[in-house]
mmCIF file of C-alpha atoms in Angstrom:
data_model
loop_
_atom_site.group_PDB
_atom_site.id
_atom_site.type_symbol
_atom_site.label_atom_id
_atom_site.label_comp_id
_atom_site.label_asym_id
_atom_site.label_seq_id
_atom_site.Cartn_x
_atom_site.Cartn_y
_atom_site.Cartn_z
ATOM 1 C CA MET E 1 -12.174 16.461 2.461
ATOM 2 C CA ASN E 2 -13.187 18.322 -0.721
ATOM 3 C CA ALA E 3 -15.774 15.757 -1.847
ATOM 4 C CA PRO E 4 -17.920 16.929 -4.784
ATOM 5 C CA ALA E 5 -20.933 19.027 -3.855
ATOM 6 C CA ASP E 6 -24.426 17.594 -4.209
ATOM 7 C CA THR E 7 -25.839 19.321 -7.323
ATOM 8 C CA GLY E 8 -29.200 17.594 -7.181
ATOM 9 C CA GLN E 9 -28.759 16.256 -10.711
ATOM 10 C CA VAL E 10 -29.635 12.658 -11.490
ATOM 11 C CA THR E 11 -26.308 10.922 -12.130
ATOM 12 C CA HIS E 12 -24.581 7.633 -11.518
ATOM 13 C CA ALA E 13 -22.740 9.153 -8.576
ATOM 14 C CA PHE E 14 -23.066 7.866 -5.034
ATOM 15 C CA SER E 15 -24.981 9.963 -2.540
ATOM 16 C CA LEU E 16 -23.046 12.839 -0.980
ATOM 17 C CA PRO E 17 -22.442 11.032 2.362
ATOM 18 C CA GLU E 18 -21.219 7.961 0.476
ATOM 19 C CA ARG E 19 -18.835 10.046 -1.636
ATOM 20 C CA GLU E 20 -17.554 11.825 1.439
ATOM 21 C CA ALA E 21 -16.844 8.447 3.031
ATOM 22 C CA VAL E 22 -14.834 7.319 -0.015
ATOM 23 C CA TYR E 23 -12.746 10.498 -0.029
ATOM 24 C CA ARG E 24 -12.278 10.261 3.728
ATOM 25 C CA ALA E 25 -10.874 6.739 3.446
ATOM 26 C CA ILE E 26 -8.491 7.890 0.728
ATOM 27 C CA HIS E 27 -7.221 10.930 2.627
ATOM 28 C CA GLU E 28 -7.013 9.278 6.055
ATOM 29 C CA ARG E 29 -5.294 6.098 4.892
ATOM 30 C CA ARG E 30 -1.826 5.831 6.376
ATOM 31 C CA ASP E 31 1.161 3.533 5.964
ATOM 32 C CA MET E 32 1.096 2.349 9.568
ATOM 33 C CA ARG E 33 4.113 1.144 11.524
ATOM 34 C CA HIS E 34 2.745 1.186 15.085
ATOM 35 C CA PHE E 35 0.192 -1.460 16.075
ATOM 36 C CA SER E 36 -1.609 -2.269 19.312
ATOM 37 C CA GLY E 37 -1.751 -6.065 19.024
ATOM 38 C CA GLY E 38 -5.244 -7.512 19.261
ATOM 39 C CA THR E 39 -6.875 -9.644 16.593
ATOM 40 C CA VAL E 40 -8.723 -9.356 13.296
ATOM 41 C CA ALA E 41 -11.925 -11.398 13.153
ATOM 42 C CA ASP E 42 -11.964 -14.012 10.414
ATOM 43 C CA ASP E 43 -15.093 -12.586 8.781
ATOM 44 C CA LEU E 44 -13.526 -9.122 8.717
ATOM 45 C CA LEU E 45 -10.311 -10.455 7.190
ATOM 46 C CA GLN E 46 -12.407 -12.217 4.565
ATOM 47 C CA ARG E 47 -14.155 -8.932 3.710
ATOM 48 C CA LEU E 48 -10.816 -7.197 3.303
ATOM 49 C CA LEU E 49 -9.432 -9.939 1.075
ATOM 50 C CA SER E 50 -12.624 -9.855 -0.984
ATOM 51 C CA ALA E 51 -12.152 -6.101 -1.448
ATOM 52 C CA ALA E 52 -8.604 -6.775 -2.623
ATOM 53 C CA HIS E 53 -9.802 -9.493 -4.992
ATOM 54 C CA HIS E 54 -12.230 -7.046 -6.616
ATOM 55 C CA ALA E 55 -9.412 -4.782 -7.766
ATOM 56 C CA PRO E 56 -8.996 -3.993 -11.450
ATOM 57 C CA SER E 57 -6.375 -5.966 -13.341
ATOM 58 C CA VAL E 58 -4.954 -5.624 -16.833
ATOM 59 C CA GLY E 59 -6.460 -8.266 -19.107
ATOM 60 C CA PHE E 60 -8.415 -9.507 -16.061
ATOM 61 C CA MET E 61 -5.351 -11.566 -15.167
ATOM 62 C CA GLN E 62 -5.847 -11.177 -11.392
ATOM 63 C CA PRO E 63 -2.136 -11.562 -10.621
ATOM 64 C CA TRP E 64 -2.360 -11.590 -6.833
ATOM 65 C CA ARG E 65 -1.915 -14.335 -4.287
ATOM 66 C CA PHE E 66 -2.179 -13.874 -0.507
ATOM 67 C CA ILE E 67 -0.295 -15.879 2.105
ATOM 68 C CA ARG E 68 -1.570 -15.462 5.657
ATOM 69 C CA VAL E 69 1.360 -15.959 8.010
ATOM 70 C CA ARG E 70 0.066 -17.648 11.150
ATOM 71 C CA SER E 71 3.268 -19.188 12.529
ATOM 72 C CA GLN E 72 5.072 -17.062 15.125
ATOM 73 C CA SER E 73 8.423 -18.618 14.295
ATOM 74 C CA LEU E 74 7.876 -17.814 10.625
ATOM 75 C CA ARG E 75 7.076 -14.220 11.556
ATOM 76 C CA GLU E 76 10.292 -13.982 13.522
ATOM 77 C CA THR E 77 12.319 -15.245 10.564
ATOM 78 C CA MET E 78 10.589 -12.741 8.284
ATOM 79 C CA HIS E 79 11.335 -9.986 10.794
ATOM 80 C CA ALA E 80 15.006 -10.982 10.618
ATOM 81 C CA LEU E 81 14.889 -10.695 6.805
ATOM 82 C CA VAL E 82 13.529 -7.176 7.127
ATOM 83 C CA GLU E 83 16.227 -6.240 9.621
ATOM 84 C CA GLN E 84 18.958 -7.558 7.306
ATOM 85 C CA GLU E 85 17.671 -5.468 4.422
ATOM 86 C CA ARG E 86 17.141 -2.440 6.664
ATOM 87 C CA VAL E 87 20.867 -2.330 7.380
ATOM 88 C CA LEU E 88 21.756 -2.746 3.704
ATOM 89 C CA THR E 89 19.258 -0.049 2.707
ATOM 90 C CA ALA E 90 20.733 2.323 5.271
ATOM 91 C CA GLN E 91 24.223 1.733 3.911
ATOM 92 C CA ALA E 92 23.004 2.398 0.370
ATOM 93 C CA LEU E 93 21.571 5.754 1.461
ATOM 94 C CA GLY E 94 25.004 7.152 2.223
ATOM 95 C CA ALA E 95 24.677 10.476 4.029
ATOM 96 C CA ARG E 96 21.190 9.604 5.311
ATOM 97 C CA GLU E 97 22.211 6.244 6.797
ATOM 98 C CA ASP E 98 22.004 7.270 10.447
ATOM 99 C CA GLU E 99 18.766 9.163 9.886
ATOM 100 C CA PHE E 100 17.193 6.143 8.199
ATOM 101 C CA MET E 101 18.163 3.820 11.049
ATOM 102 C CA THR E 102 16.103 5.911 13.459
ATOM 103 C CA LEU E 103 12.908 5.295 11.469
ATOM 104 C CA LYS E 104 10.442 2.529 12.321
ATOM 105 C CA VAL E 105 10.012 0.768 9.008
ATOM 106 C CA GLN E 106 7.862 -2.264 9.878
ATOM 107 C CA GLY E 107 5.471 -3.849 12.351
ATOM 108 C CA VAL E 108 5.957 -7.498 11.446
ATOM 109 C CA LEU E 109 6.049 -8.674 15.062
ATOM 110 C CA ASP E 110 3.445 -6.216 16.361
ATOM 111 C CA ALA E 111 0.521 -6.383 13.940
ATOM 112 C CA ALA E 112 -2.428 -8.701 14.504
ATOM 113 C CA GLU E 113 -2.106 -10.160 11.012
ATOM 114 C CA LEU E 114 0.751 -10.535 8.558
ATOM 115 C CA LEU E 115 -0.033 -11.130 4.891
ATOM 116 C CA VAL E 116 2.376 -11.650 2.031
ATOM 117 C CA VAL E 117 1.200 -10.554 -1.404
ATOM 118 C CA ALA E 118 2.863 -12.356 -4.288
ATOM 119 C CA LEU E 119 2.717 -12.546 -8.050
ATOM 120 C CA PRO E 120 2.024 -16.105 -9.260
ATOM 121 C CA PRO E 121 4.061 -18.071 -11.793
ATOM 122 C CA GLY E 122 2.954 -18.269 -15.399
ATOM 123 C CA ARG E 123 2.339 -14.540 -15.797
ATOM 124 C CA GLU E 124 4.080 -14.515 -19.177
ATOM 125 C CA ALA E 125 1.028 -16.301 -20.598
ATOM 126 C CA HIS E 126 -1.000 -13.119 -20.131
ATOM 127 C CA VAL E 127 -0.288 -10.981 -23.175
ATOM 128 C CA PHE E 128 -3.429 -8.798 -23.193
ATOM 129 C CA GLY E 129 -2.275 -5.336 -22.047
ATOM 130 C CA ARG E 130 1.251 -6.567 -21.260
ATOM 131 C CA ARG E 131 2.951 -7.044 -24.634
ATOM 132 C CA THR E 132 4.739 -3.698 -24.343
ATOM 133 C CA LEU E 133 4.188 -3.142 -20.603
ATOM 134 C CA PRO E 134 4.867 -6.485 -18.873
ATOM 135 C CA GLU E 135 5.045 -4.716 -15.503
ATOM 136 C CA MET E 136 1.257 -4.379 -15.552
ATOM 137 C CA ASP E 137 1.103 -7.550 -13.472
ATOM 138 C CA LEU E 138 2.782 -5.662 -10.645
ATOM 139 C CA ALA E 139 0.605 -2.602 -11.220
ATOM 140 C CA SER E 140 -2.532 -4.734 -11.033
ATOM 141 C CA ALA E 141 -1.429 -6.403 -7.796
ATOM 142 C CA ALA E 142 -0.736 -2.949 -6.352
ATOM 143 C CA CYS E 143 -4.370 -2.054 -7.076
ATOM 144 C CA ALA E 144 -5.435 -5.056 -4.981
ATOM 145 C CA ILE E 145 -3.226 -3.862 -2.128
ATOM 146 C CA GLN E 146 -4.738 -0.381 -2.337
ATOM 147 C CA ASN E 147 -8.261 -1.813 -2.228
ATOM 148 C CA LEU E 148 -7.363 -3.768 0.898
ATOM 149 C CA TRP E 149 -5.736 -0.673 2.433
ATOM 150 C CA LEU E 150 -8.763 1.555 1.924
ATOM 151 C CA ALA E 151 -11.170 -1.117 3.163
ATOM 152 C CA ALA E 152 -8.991 -1.625 6.242
ATOM 153 C CA ARG E 153 -9.078 2.107 6.991
ATOM 154 C CA ALA E 154 -12.863 2.138 6.634
ATOM 155 C CA GLU E 155 -13.009 -0.782 9.103
ATOM 156 C CA GLY E 156 -10.777 1.093 11.568
ATOM 157 C CA LEU E 157 -7.718 -1.097 11.041
ATOM 158 C CA GLY E 158 -4.217 0.083 10.249
ATOM 159 C CA MET E 159 -2.076 -1.398 7.510
ATOM 160 C CA GLY E 160 1.559 -0.995 6.554
ATOM 161 C CA TRP E 161 3.241 -2.095 3.320
ATOM 162 C CA VAL E 162 6.738 -3.450 4.001
ATOM 163 C CA SER E 163 8.993 -3.852 0.960
ATOM 164 C CA ILE E 164 12.333 -3.948 2.755
ATOM 165 C CA PHE E 165 13.274 -7.597 2.259
ATOM 166 C CA CYS E 166 15.093 -9.835 -0.196
ATOM 167 C CA PRO E 167 12.375 -11.321 -2.437
ATOM 168 C CA VAL E 168 14.493 -14.371 -3.269
ATOM 169 C CA LYS E 169 15.006 -15.258 0.404
ATOM 170 C CA LEU E 170 11.341 -14.643 1.243
ATOM 171 C CA ALA E 171 10.175 -16.793 -1.671
ATOM 172 C CA GLU E 172 12.428 -19.609 -0.466
ATOM 173 C CA LEU E 173 11.178 -19.241 3.103
ATOM 174 C CA LEU E 174 7.546 -19.466 2.001
ATOM 175 C CA LYS E 175 8.229 -22.342 -0.426
ATOM 176 C CA MET E 176 6.880 -20.366 -3.350
ATOM 177 C CA PRO E 177 7.015 -21.985 -6.814
ATOM 178 C CA GLU E 178 9.596 -20.956 -9.390
ATOM 179 C CA GLY E 179 8.458 -17.885 -11.299
ATOM 180 C CA SER E 180 6.455 -16.422 -8.430
ATOM 181 C CA ARG E 181 7.547 -13.220 -6.725
ATOM 182 C CA PRO E 182 6.673 -11.730 -3.317
ATOM 183 C CA ILE E 183 6.045 -7.985 -3.539
ATOM 184 C CA ALA E 184 4.769 -7.019 -0.096
ATOM 185 C CA MET E 185 4.546 -7.915 3.540
ATOM 186 C CA LEU E 186 1.324 -6.346 4.794
ATOM 187 C CA CYS E 187 1.123 -5.636 8.521
ATOM 188 C CA LEU E 188 -2.559 -5.388 9.441
ATOM 189 C CA GLY E 189 -4.430 -4.837 12.660
ATOM 190 C CA PRO E 190 -5.742 -2.507 15.364
ATOM 191 C CA VAL E 191 -3.770 0.653 16.129
ATOM 192 C CA HIS E 192 -3.868 3.074 19.037
ATOM 193 C CA ALA E 193 -4.313 5.997 16.617
ATOM 194 C CA PHE E 194 -3.827 6.867 12.964
ATOM 195 C CA TYR E 195 -1.065 9.327 12.101
ATOM 196 C CA ASP E 196 -2.421 12.799 11.370
ATOM 197 C CA GLN E 197 0.016 13.024 8.463
ATOM 198 C CA PRO E 198 2.266 10.539 6.652
ATOM 199 C CA MET E 199 4.849 9.248 9.128
ATOM 200 C CA LEU E 200 7.787 9.997 6.837
ATOM 201 C CA GLN E 201 6.538 13.557 6.497
ATOM 202 C CA ALA E 202 6.193 13.881 10.269
ATOM 203 C CA GLU E 203 9.747 12.538 10.610
ATOM 204 C CA LYS E 204 10.905 15.115 8.028
ATOM 205 C CA TRP E 205 12.158 12.399 5.685
ATOM 206 C CA ALA E 206 10.125 13.751 2.747
ATOM 207 C CA ARG E 207 7.097 15.928 2.051
ATOM 208 C CA ARG E 208 4.088 15.487 -0.191
ATOM 209 C CA ALA E 209 4.737 17.220 -3.494
ATOM 210 C CA ALA E 210 2.292 19.744 -4.872
ATOM 211 C CA LEU E 211 -0.224 18.189 -7.255
ATOM 212 C CA SER E 212 0.137 21.237 -9.506
ATOM 213 C CA ASP E 213 3.762 20.242 -10.177
ATOM 214 C CA MET E 214 2.702 16.811 -11.405
ATOM 215 C CA VAL E 215 -0.144 17.576 -13.833
ATOM 216 C CA PHE E 216 0.738 18.665 -17.371
ATOM 217 C CA ASP E 217 -1.291 19.850 -20.358
ATOM 218 C CA ASP E 218 -0.672 18.157 -23.720
ATOM 219 C CA CYS E 219 3.057 17.494 -23.270
ATOM 220 C CA TRP E 220 5.615 16.793 -20.555
ATOM 221 C CA GLY E 221 6.538 19.809 -18.476
ATOM 222 C CA GLN E 222 3.751 22.100 -19.659
ATOM 223 C CA LEU E 223 2.011 22.819 -16.383
ATOM 224 C CA ALA E 224 -1.746 22.514 -16.439
ATOM 225 C CA THR E 225 -3.939 25.578 -16.098
ATOM 226 C CA PRO E 226 -5.353 25.526 -12.557
ATOM 227 C CA ALA E 227 -9.002 24.512 -12.415
ATOM 228 C CA ALA E 228 -11.513 26.317 -10.256
ATOM 229 C CA GLY E 229 -11.494 24.894 -6.768
ATOM 230 C CA ASP E 230 -7.930 23.547 -6.925
ATOM 231 C CA ILE E 231 -6.393 23.130 -3.471
ATOM 232 C CA PRO E 232 -3.458 25.527 -2.943
ATOM 233 C CA GLN E 233 -0.126 23.891 -2.159
ATOM 234 C CA GLY E 234 0.164 22.793 1.452
ATOM 235 C CA GLN E 235 -3.548 23.149 2.236
ATOM 236 C CA GLY E 236 -4.860 19.739 1.254
ATOM 237 C CA PRO E 237 -5.307 16.796 3.613
ATOM 238 C CA GLY E 238 -2.484 14.327 4.137
ATOM 239 C CA ALA E 239 -2.652 10.726 2.986
#
């Protein structure tokens, strides 16, 4: 897992086992599409939502709202929205249309819990950190989703982020106020097993890029000098 070694120095770092656990959650997190039904206890769901709510946010705006979908008929309608967009996405992919249609892209009907994450109305009032980068509301909400994802993995639950839907239709379905915006359907629950690598990599849709190709020194395109202990391409854990 390549967690930092225990140097014995007095620092603010967690203990070595605690650090290893953090890195394990990061590297073993998967975007899950296959669920085994079951349930998520209310106290566990509350812990996960609390983890999400403790995410960082620009200007401390906390631009996340969570809708727990408990109605089966509502789930079925949301599933239909995903299926509509799946076909349109496939058509937009051109040469990869048939390949895309073979992929499992959601578990809306299968997961124990279905959560919708949305941005609330009135976000324009938050100027701190957003005057030149207004999209920081979305970035902050994504941090909350990541917190929930890592906590779910640590609790042994799978989670999948579904973004294949029309946000306008979903907002109307959920009676969201004007100015709000749904950004994710989160499928959450027990799974038979976690993928040993990202599903889209296993399906040969894409591969994880080398970190060394994405880190620059001083200016764009100037590749960074490798640091001691860097993981060679293709040898690091999946995520």
